[in-house]
Amino acid sequence: MSSLLSVVGSLRSARSRWRAIFCAGRTELLRGFTLMNRRNLLKASMALAAYGSVSASGLYAARALAAAADGEIEHFDFAELQAHAKKLAGKGYVSNKQVLPPVLADMTPLQFNAIRYDPNHSLWKDVHGQLDVHFFHVGMGFKTPVRMYSVDPQNKQAREVHFRHDLFNYESSGIDKNLVKGDLGFAGFKLFKAPEIAINDVVSFLGASYFRAVDSNKQYGLSARGLAIDSYAKRQEEFPDFTKFWFETPDKNATRFVVYALLDSPSATGAYRFDIDCQAGQVVMEIDAHINARTDIQQLGISPMTSMFSCGTHERRMCDTIHPQIHDSDRLSMWRGNGEWICRPLNNPAKPQFSAFADTDPKGFGLVQSDHEFSSYQDTVVWYSRRPSLWVEPITAWGEGEVSLLELPTTGETMDNIVVFWTPKTPVKAGDSMNYGYKLFWSPLPPVSTPLAQVHATRSGMGGFLEGWAPGEHYPKTWARRFAVDFNGGGLDRLPEGTVIEPIVTVTHGKVQDFNILVLPDIKGYRVTFDWVPDSDSVEPVEMRMFIRTGDRTLSETWMYQYFPPAPDRRKYP
């Protein structure tokens, strides 16, 4: 239980930090102007002279290095970073968390958000291209100094960008910058793409190994992480840190970011390469992750993602607000290695729940926000109707393992309570090295979908009566829980008249009865309703599974659901 409490506390802290920094789900605009100081101007002149014989694209790189990067020139190569991370795993872990001065450690979220990065000192200001980078100031809970480097990809030379006052504007924060001393590093970074450079960021890395991106709706939502360790294990969860980043300076007309990262934690190290393509309707990240275990790891989480589900159409326990639904994601979608598609609606359980879905070489999985209608949320503050989905597509063989789902209880919307990741079947031992390649798609809906009918919505409520005839003078005599699952797509609207549709339902305990198949013209699909009736006093979760077919032809993806039956003394109506 102590492990679970630490998980809840850690996620609550992480979620509150994100909420504090992201105003209405978007980072606030960066404003302000400070002149490049004399030292940097001299460095820029010297660097340009040194690059006098390089090509035009190389000259752009030199200018970028000179504009913000003020460190000594050093060599950088991804293969060397991989070797360094592996060597680092053979040594004891040394935390680099720093003690911040009180003026930064005690900042309020509003003060943190009010410290503006000066766009005139952006990493690629002098490239005058399509892409740019700004950095986050350290403060509050962001104590780990993250080191940033600018890399010329042609000659593989790198310079560090050191923290200094003139990179930020403190005027609106109430922070006396004279009390901020030394090279404190940065907390993270954000990426911009034309035509909204320095206006709306499209990707953000901030805190531990957390990062996220927007889609065509330009709204942040759920987060991804570089690595998860022991999220649901017998020991305290570990949150690895990205401690260093290297940014390849792009050509003027380039439209893709290439970023490298070093990951470090007590149990693992890693070398990562991010190829980030910020398209008009989505952000696609191709990730090459090389992971090394320092110690034995009980539960390794590959491509973890973190989201929030408070209430939805099927789960109303915590929806006593003016909003019909409150969530960043409503379902876990999986495309299994054998080709089966699974839809698992998310829950806000009364106590922590962990589910594992065994698979071999999965084709993809992700957390999906399937409903983008404003009327479903009635929210004008954080805009849940605009939240992106996140889909993982493995591009290397992942072998045997499981898609792991952790659902934690939450009373509101300020804590991420949903965690999903891939766990390899083979136990991870100290000294092991692993390579995982995958793509992340940040988009309104996943880039792929089943050709069969999909789950449109799940609903749950009082059962024990004929649909359409809920008694008006008394409650039903027999307690039951009704479920309604709507399917559409996959050619359901083109089935010949008179086609017999059969729901195939299995449950781990209890029994199901009173099936109905209803036509739903508005969604060009069908609704399946049934009642679950207990056959014992067990309060263990009921694992439900259903798909629809006609004859021996499967018509839909598989719906999976976890229902929590009430205690026996509550299985009655008033």
PDB file of C-alpha atoms in Angstrom, residues 181-327:
ATOM      1  CA  LYS A 181      22.791  33.530  -8.911  1.00  0.00           C
ATOM      2  CA  GLY A 182      24.958  30.967 -10.643  1.00  0.00           C
ATOM      3  CA  ASP A 183      24.413  28.617 -13.567  1.00  0.00           C
ATOM      4  CA  LEU A 184      21.182  26.916 -12.499  1.00  0.00           C
ATOM      5  CA  GLY A 185      20.526  25.183 -15.801  1.00  0.00           C
ATOM      6  CA  PHE A 186      17.023  25.023 -17.236  1.00  0.00           C
ATOM      7  CA  ALA A 187      13.860  23.124 -16.341  1.00  0.00           C
ATOM      8  CA  GLY A 188      12.933  22.129 -19.890  1.00  0.00           C
ATOM      9  CA  PHE A 189      12.131  23.526 -23.309  1.00  0.00           C
ATOM     10  CA  LYS A 190       9.366  24.210 -25.804  1.00  0.00           C
ATOM     11  CA  LEU A 191       9.378  23.984 -29.588  1.00  0.00           C
ATOM     12  CA  PHE A 192       7.856  26.400 -32.089  1.00  0.00           C
ATOM     13  CA  LYS A 193       7.124  26.183 -35.783  1.00  0.00           C
ATOM     14  CA  ALA A 194       6.353  28.943 -38.286  1.00  0.00           C
ATOM     15  CA  PRO A 195       4.114  30.832 -38.702  1.00  0.00           C
ATOM     16  CA  GLU A 196       3.603  30.904 -34.904  1.00  0.00           C
ATOM     17  CA  ILE A 197       7.180  31.098 -33.641  1.00  0.00           C
ATOM     18  CA  ALA A 198       7.235  32.684 -30.156  1.00  0.00           C
ATOM     19  CA  ILE A 199       3.416  32.669 -30.176  1.00  0.00           C
ATOM     20  CA  ASN A 200       2.087  29.113 -29.803  1.00  0.00           C
ATOM     21  CA  ASP A 201       4.404  26.238 -28.910  1.00  0.00           C
ATOM     22  CA  VAL A 202       3.698  22.801 -30.357  1.00  0.00           C
ATOM     23  CA  VAL A 203       5.859  20.558 -28.134  1.00  0.00           C
ATOM     24  CA  SER A 204       6.956  20.902 -24.515  1.00  0.00           C
ATOM     25  CA  PHE A 205       9.434  18.922 -22.383  1.00  0.00           C
ATOM     26  CA  LEU A 206       9.196  19.816 -18.691  1.00  0.00           C
ATOM     27  CA  GLY A 207       9.751  17.880 -15.470  1.00  0.00           C
ATOM     28  CA  ALA A 208      11.459  14.463 -15.068  1.00  0.00           C
ATOM     29  CA  SER A 209      11.064  12.816 -18.499  1.00  0.00           C
ATOM     30  CA  TYR A 210       7.594  14.232 -19.233  1.00  0.00           C
ATOM     31  CA  PHE A 211       6.731  15.742 -22.597  1.00  0.00           C
ATOM     32  CA  ARG A 212       3.643  16.477 -24.656  1.00  0.00           C
ATOM     33  CA  ALA A 213       2.473  17.939 -27.937  1.00  0.00           C
ATOM     34  CA  VAL A 214      -0.576  19.447 -29.592  1.00  0.00           C
ATOM     35  CA  ASP A 215      -2.550  18.552 -32.694  1.00  0.00           C
ATOM     36  CA  SER A 216      -4.607  20.672 -35.092  1.00  0.00           C
ATOM     37  CA  ASN A 217      -6.680  21.948 -32.142  1.00  0.00           C
ATOM     38  CA  LYS A 218      -3.547  23.528 -30.607  1.00  0.00           C
ATOM     39  CA  GLN A 219      -4.498  22.266 -27.154  1.00  0.00           C
ATOM     40  CA  TYR A 220      -2.264  20.363 -24.765  1.00  0.00           C
ATOM     41  CA  GLY A 221      -3.730  17.329 -23.026  1.00  0.00           C
ATOM     42  CA  LEU A 222      -2.187  14.046 -21.927  1.00  0.00           C
ATOM     43  CA  SER A 223       1.564  13.555 -21.452  1.00  0.00           C
ATOM     44  CA  ALA A 224       4.187  11.018 -22.475  1.00  0.00           C
ATOM     45  CA  ARG A 225       7.349  10.066 -20.596  1.00  0.00           C
ATOM     46  CA  GLY A 226      10.744   8.782 -21.575  1.00  0.00           C
ATOM     47  CA  LEU A 227      10.552   5.812 -19.195  1.00  0.00           C
ATOM     48  CA  ALA A 228       8.449   4.497 -16.306  1.00  0.00           C
ATOM     49  CA  ILE A 229       9.923   2.399 -13.501  1.00  0.00           C
ATOM     50  CA  ASP A 230       7.920   0.473 -10.889  1.00  0.00           C
ATOM     51  CA  SER A 231       4.660   2.351 -11.436  1.00  0.00           C
ATOM     52  CA  TYR A 232       2.744  -0.514  -9.805  1.00  0.00           C
ATOM     53  CA  ALA A 233       5.295  -2.536  -7.869  1.00  0.00           C
ATOM     54  CA  LYS A 234       6.214  -3.413  -4.305  1.00  0.00           C
ATOM     55  CA  ARG A 235       8.646  -0.526  -4.090  1.00  0.00           C
ATOM     56  CA  GLN A 236       8.314   3.195  -4.609  1.00  0.00           C
ATOM     57  CA  GLU A 237       7.834   4.413  -8.157  1.00  0.00           C
ATOM     58  CA  GLU A 238      10.848   6.009  -9.781  1.00  0.00           C
ATOM     59  CA  PHE A 239      10.688   9.000 -12.117  1.00  0.00           C
ATOM     60  CA  PRO A 240      13.780   9.135 -14.377  1.00  0.00           C
ATOM     61  CA  ASP A 241      15.051  12.533 -15.513  1.00  0.00           C
ATOM     62  CA  PHE A 242      16.135  13.796 -18.882  1.00  0.00           C
ATOM     63  CA  THR A 243      19.275  15.598 -17.713  1.00  0.00           C
ATOM     64  CA  LYS A 244      20.763  16.789 -21.015  1.00  0.00           C
ATOM     65  CA  PHE A 245      19.400  17.676 -24.451  1.00  0.00           C
ATOM     66  CA  TRP A 246      21.191  18.278 -27.747  1.00  0.00           C
ATOM     67  CA  PHE A 247      19.421  20.149 -30.571  1.00  0.00           C
ATOM     68  CA  GLU A 248      20.526  19.697 -34.177  1.00  0.00           C
ATOM     69  CA  THR A 249      20.555  23.112 -35.812  1.00  0.00           C
ATOM     70  CA  PRO A 250      18.220  22.894 -38.826  1.00  0.00           C
ATOM     71  CA  ASP A 251      18.638  24.349 -42.284  1.00  0.00           C
ATOM     72  CA  LYS A 252      16.593  27.451 -42.943  1.00  0.00           C
ATOM     73  CA  ASN A 253      13.846  25.526 -44.742  1.00  0.00           C
ATOM     74  CA  ALA A 254      13.833  22.447 -42.487  1.00  0.00           C
ATOM     75  CA  THR A 255      10.516  21.470 -40.909  1.00  0.00           C
ATOM     76  CA  ARG A 256      11.605  18.673 -38.536  1.00  0.00           C
ATOM     77  CA  PHE A 257      13.276  18.897 -35.140  1.00  0.00           C
ATOM     78  CA  VAL A 258      16.023  16.423 -34.222  1.00  0.00           C
ATOM     79  CA  VAL A 259      16.678  16.274 -30.480  1.00  0.00           C
ATOM     80  CA  TYR A 260      18.878  13.918 -28.436  1.00  0.00           C
ATOM     81  CA  ALA A 261      18.544  13.270 -24.715  1.00  0.00           C
ATOM     82  CA  LEU A 262      20.399  11.618 -21.849  1.00  0.00           C
ATOM     83  CA  LEU A 263      18.165   9.928 -19.274  1.00  0.00           C
ATOM     84  CA  ASP A 264      19.339   9.130 -15.748  1.00  0.00           C
ATOM     85  CA  SER A 265      17.821   7.586 -12.620  1.00  0.00           C
ATOM     86  CA  PRO A 266      18.802   5.312  -9.715  1.00  0.00           C
ATOM     87  CA  SER A 267      17.771   2.222 -11.709  1.00  0.00           C
ATOM     88  CA  ALA A 268      18.459   3.058 -15.365  1.00  0.00           C
ATOM     89  CA  THR A 269      20.102   5.294 -17.929  1.00  0.00           C
ATOM     90  CA  GLY A 270      19.157   5.967 -21.511  1.00  0.00           C
ATOM     91  CA  ALA A 271      20.158   7.624 -24.772  1.00  0.00           C
ATOM     92  CA  TYR A 272      17.248   8.914 -26.860  1.00  0.00           C
ATOM     93  CA  ARG A 273      16.849  10.362 -30.322  1.00  0.00           C
ATOM     94  CA  PHE A 274      13.654  12.281 -31.160  1.00  0.00           C
ATOM     95  CA  ASP A 275      12.775  13.066 -34.769  1.00  0.00           C
ATOM     96  CA  ILE A 276       9.830  15.455 -34.391  1.00  0.00           C
ATOM     97  CA  ASP A 277       7.644  16.263 -37.386  1.00  0.00           C
ATOM     98  CA  CYS A 278       5.144  19.026 -36.581  1.00  0.00           C
ATOM     99  CA  GLN A 279       2.586  18.596 -39.341  1.00  0.00           C
ATOM    100  CA  ALA A 280      -0.493  20.736 -39.940  1.00  0.00           C
ATOM    101  CA  GLY A 281      -2.903  18.316 -38.268  1.00  0.00           C
ATOM    102  CA  GLN A 282      -0.676  16.304 -35.945  1.00  0.00           C
ATOM    103  CA  VAL A 283       2.759  15.939 -34.378  1.00  0.00           C
ATOM    104  CA  VAL A 284       4.642  12.730 -35.191  1.00  0.00           C
ATOM    105  CA  MET A 285       7.676  11.742 -33.119  1.00  0.00           C
ATOM    106  CA  GLU A 286       9.993   8.924 -34.148  1.00  0.00           C
ATOM    107  CA  ILE A 287      11.901   7.777 -31.067  1.00  0.00           C
ATOM    108  CA  ASP A 288      15.001   5.606 -30.832  1.00  0.00           C
ATOM    109  CA  ALA A 289      15.453   4.659 -27.159  1.00  0.00           C
ATOM    110  CA  HIS A 290      18.539   2.826 -25.863  1.00  0.00           C
ATOM    111  CA  ILE A 291      17.954   1.842 -22.226  1.00  0.00           C
ATOM    112  CA  ASN A 292      20.449   0.410 -19.721  1.00  0.00           C
ATOM    113  CA  ALA A 293      19.558  -1.092 -16.339  1.00  0.00           C
ATOM    114  CA  ARG A 294      21.668  -0.071 -13.334  1.00  0.00           C
ATOM    115  CA  THR A 295      19.768  -2.421 -11.047  1.00  0.00           C
ATOM    116  CA  ASP A 296      17.177  -5.160 -11.316  1.00  0.00           C
ATOM    117  CA  ILE A 297      13.859  -3.529 -12.251  1.00  0.00           C
ATOM    118  CA  GLN A 298      10.582  -5.082 -11.152  1.00  0.00           C
ATOM    119  CA  GLN A 299       8.463  -3.251 -13.710  1.00  0.00           C
ATOM    120  CA  LEU A 300       9.885  -1.414 -16.709  1.00  0.00           C
ATOM    121  CA  GLY A 301       7.470   0.845 -18.596  1.00  0.00           C
ATOM    122  CA  ILE A 302       8.257   1.520 -22.268  1.00  0.00           C
ATOM    123  CA  SER A 303       6.609   4.480 -24.021  1.00  0.00           C
ATOM    124  CA  PRO A 304       4.570   5.462 -20.953  1.00  0.00           C
ATOM    125  CA  MET A 305       1.718   7.925 -21.223  1.00  0.00           C
ATOM    126  CA  THR A 306      -0.193   9.702 -18.475  1.00  0.00           C
ATOM    127  CA  SER A 307      -3.708  11.114 -18.639  1.00  0.00           C
ATOM    128  CA  MET A 308      -6.767  12.067 -16.591  1.00  0.00           C
ATOM    129  CA  PHE A 309     -10.215  10.493 -16.445  1.00  0.00           C
ATOM    130  CA  SER A 310     -12.633  11.818 -13.845  1.00  0.00           C
ATOM    131  CA  CYS A 311     -16.022  10.946 -15.329  1.00  0.00           C
ATOM    132  CA  GLY A 312     -17.682  10.096 -18.626  1.00  0.00           C
ATOM    133  CA  THR A 313     -20.783   8.565 -20.171  1.00  0.00           C
ATOM    134  CA  HIS A 314     -20.329   5.264 -18.308  1.00  0.00           C
ATOM    135  CA  GLU A 315     -18.714   6.476 -15.076  1.00  0.00           C
ATOM    136  CA  ARG A 316     -20.688   9.148 -13.207  1.00  0.00           C
ATOM    137  CA  ARG A 317     -19.440   8.656  -9.650  1.00  0.00           C
ATOM    138  CA  MET A 318     -17.428  11.900  -9.655  1.00  0.00           C
ATOM    139  CA  CYS A 319     -19.482  14.008 -12.057  1.00  0.00           C
ATOM    140  CA  ASP A 320     -21.418  16.192  -9.619  1.00  0.00           C
ATOM    141  CA  THR A 321     -20.463  19.352 -11.520  1.00  0.00           C
ATOM    142  CA  ILE A 322     -22.005  21.350 -14.341  1.00  0.00           C
ATOM    143  CA  HIS A 323     -19.970  19.303 -16.836  1.00  0.00           C
ATOM    144  CA  PRO A 324     -21.391  16.112 -18.401  1.00  0.00           C
ATOM    145  CA  GLN A 325     -17.889  14.667 -18.844  1.00  0.00           C
ATOM    146  CA  ILE A 326     -14.412  15.497 -17.506  1.00  0.00           C
ATOM    147  CA  HIS A 327     -11.438  13.710 -19.050  1.00  0.00           C
TER     148      HIS A 327
END
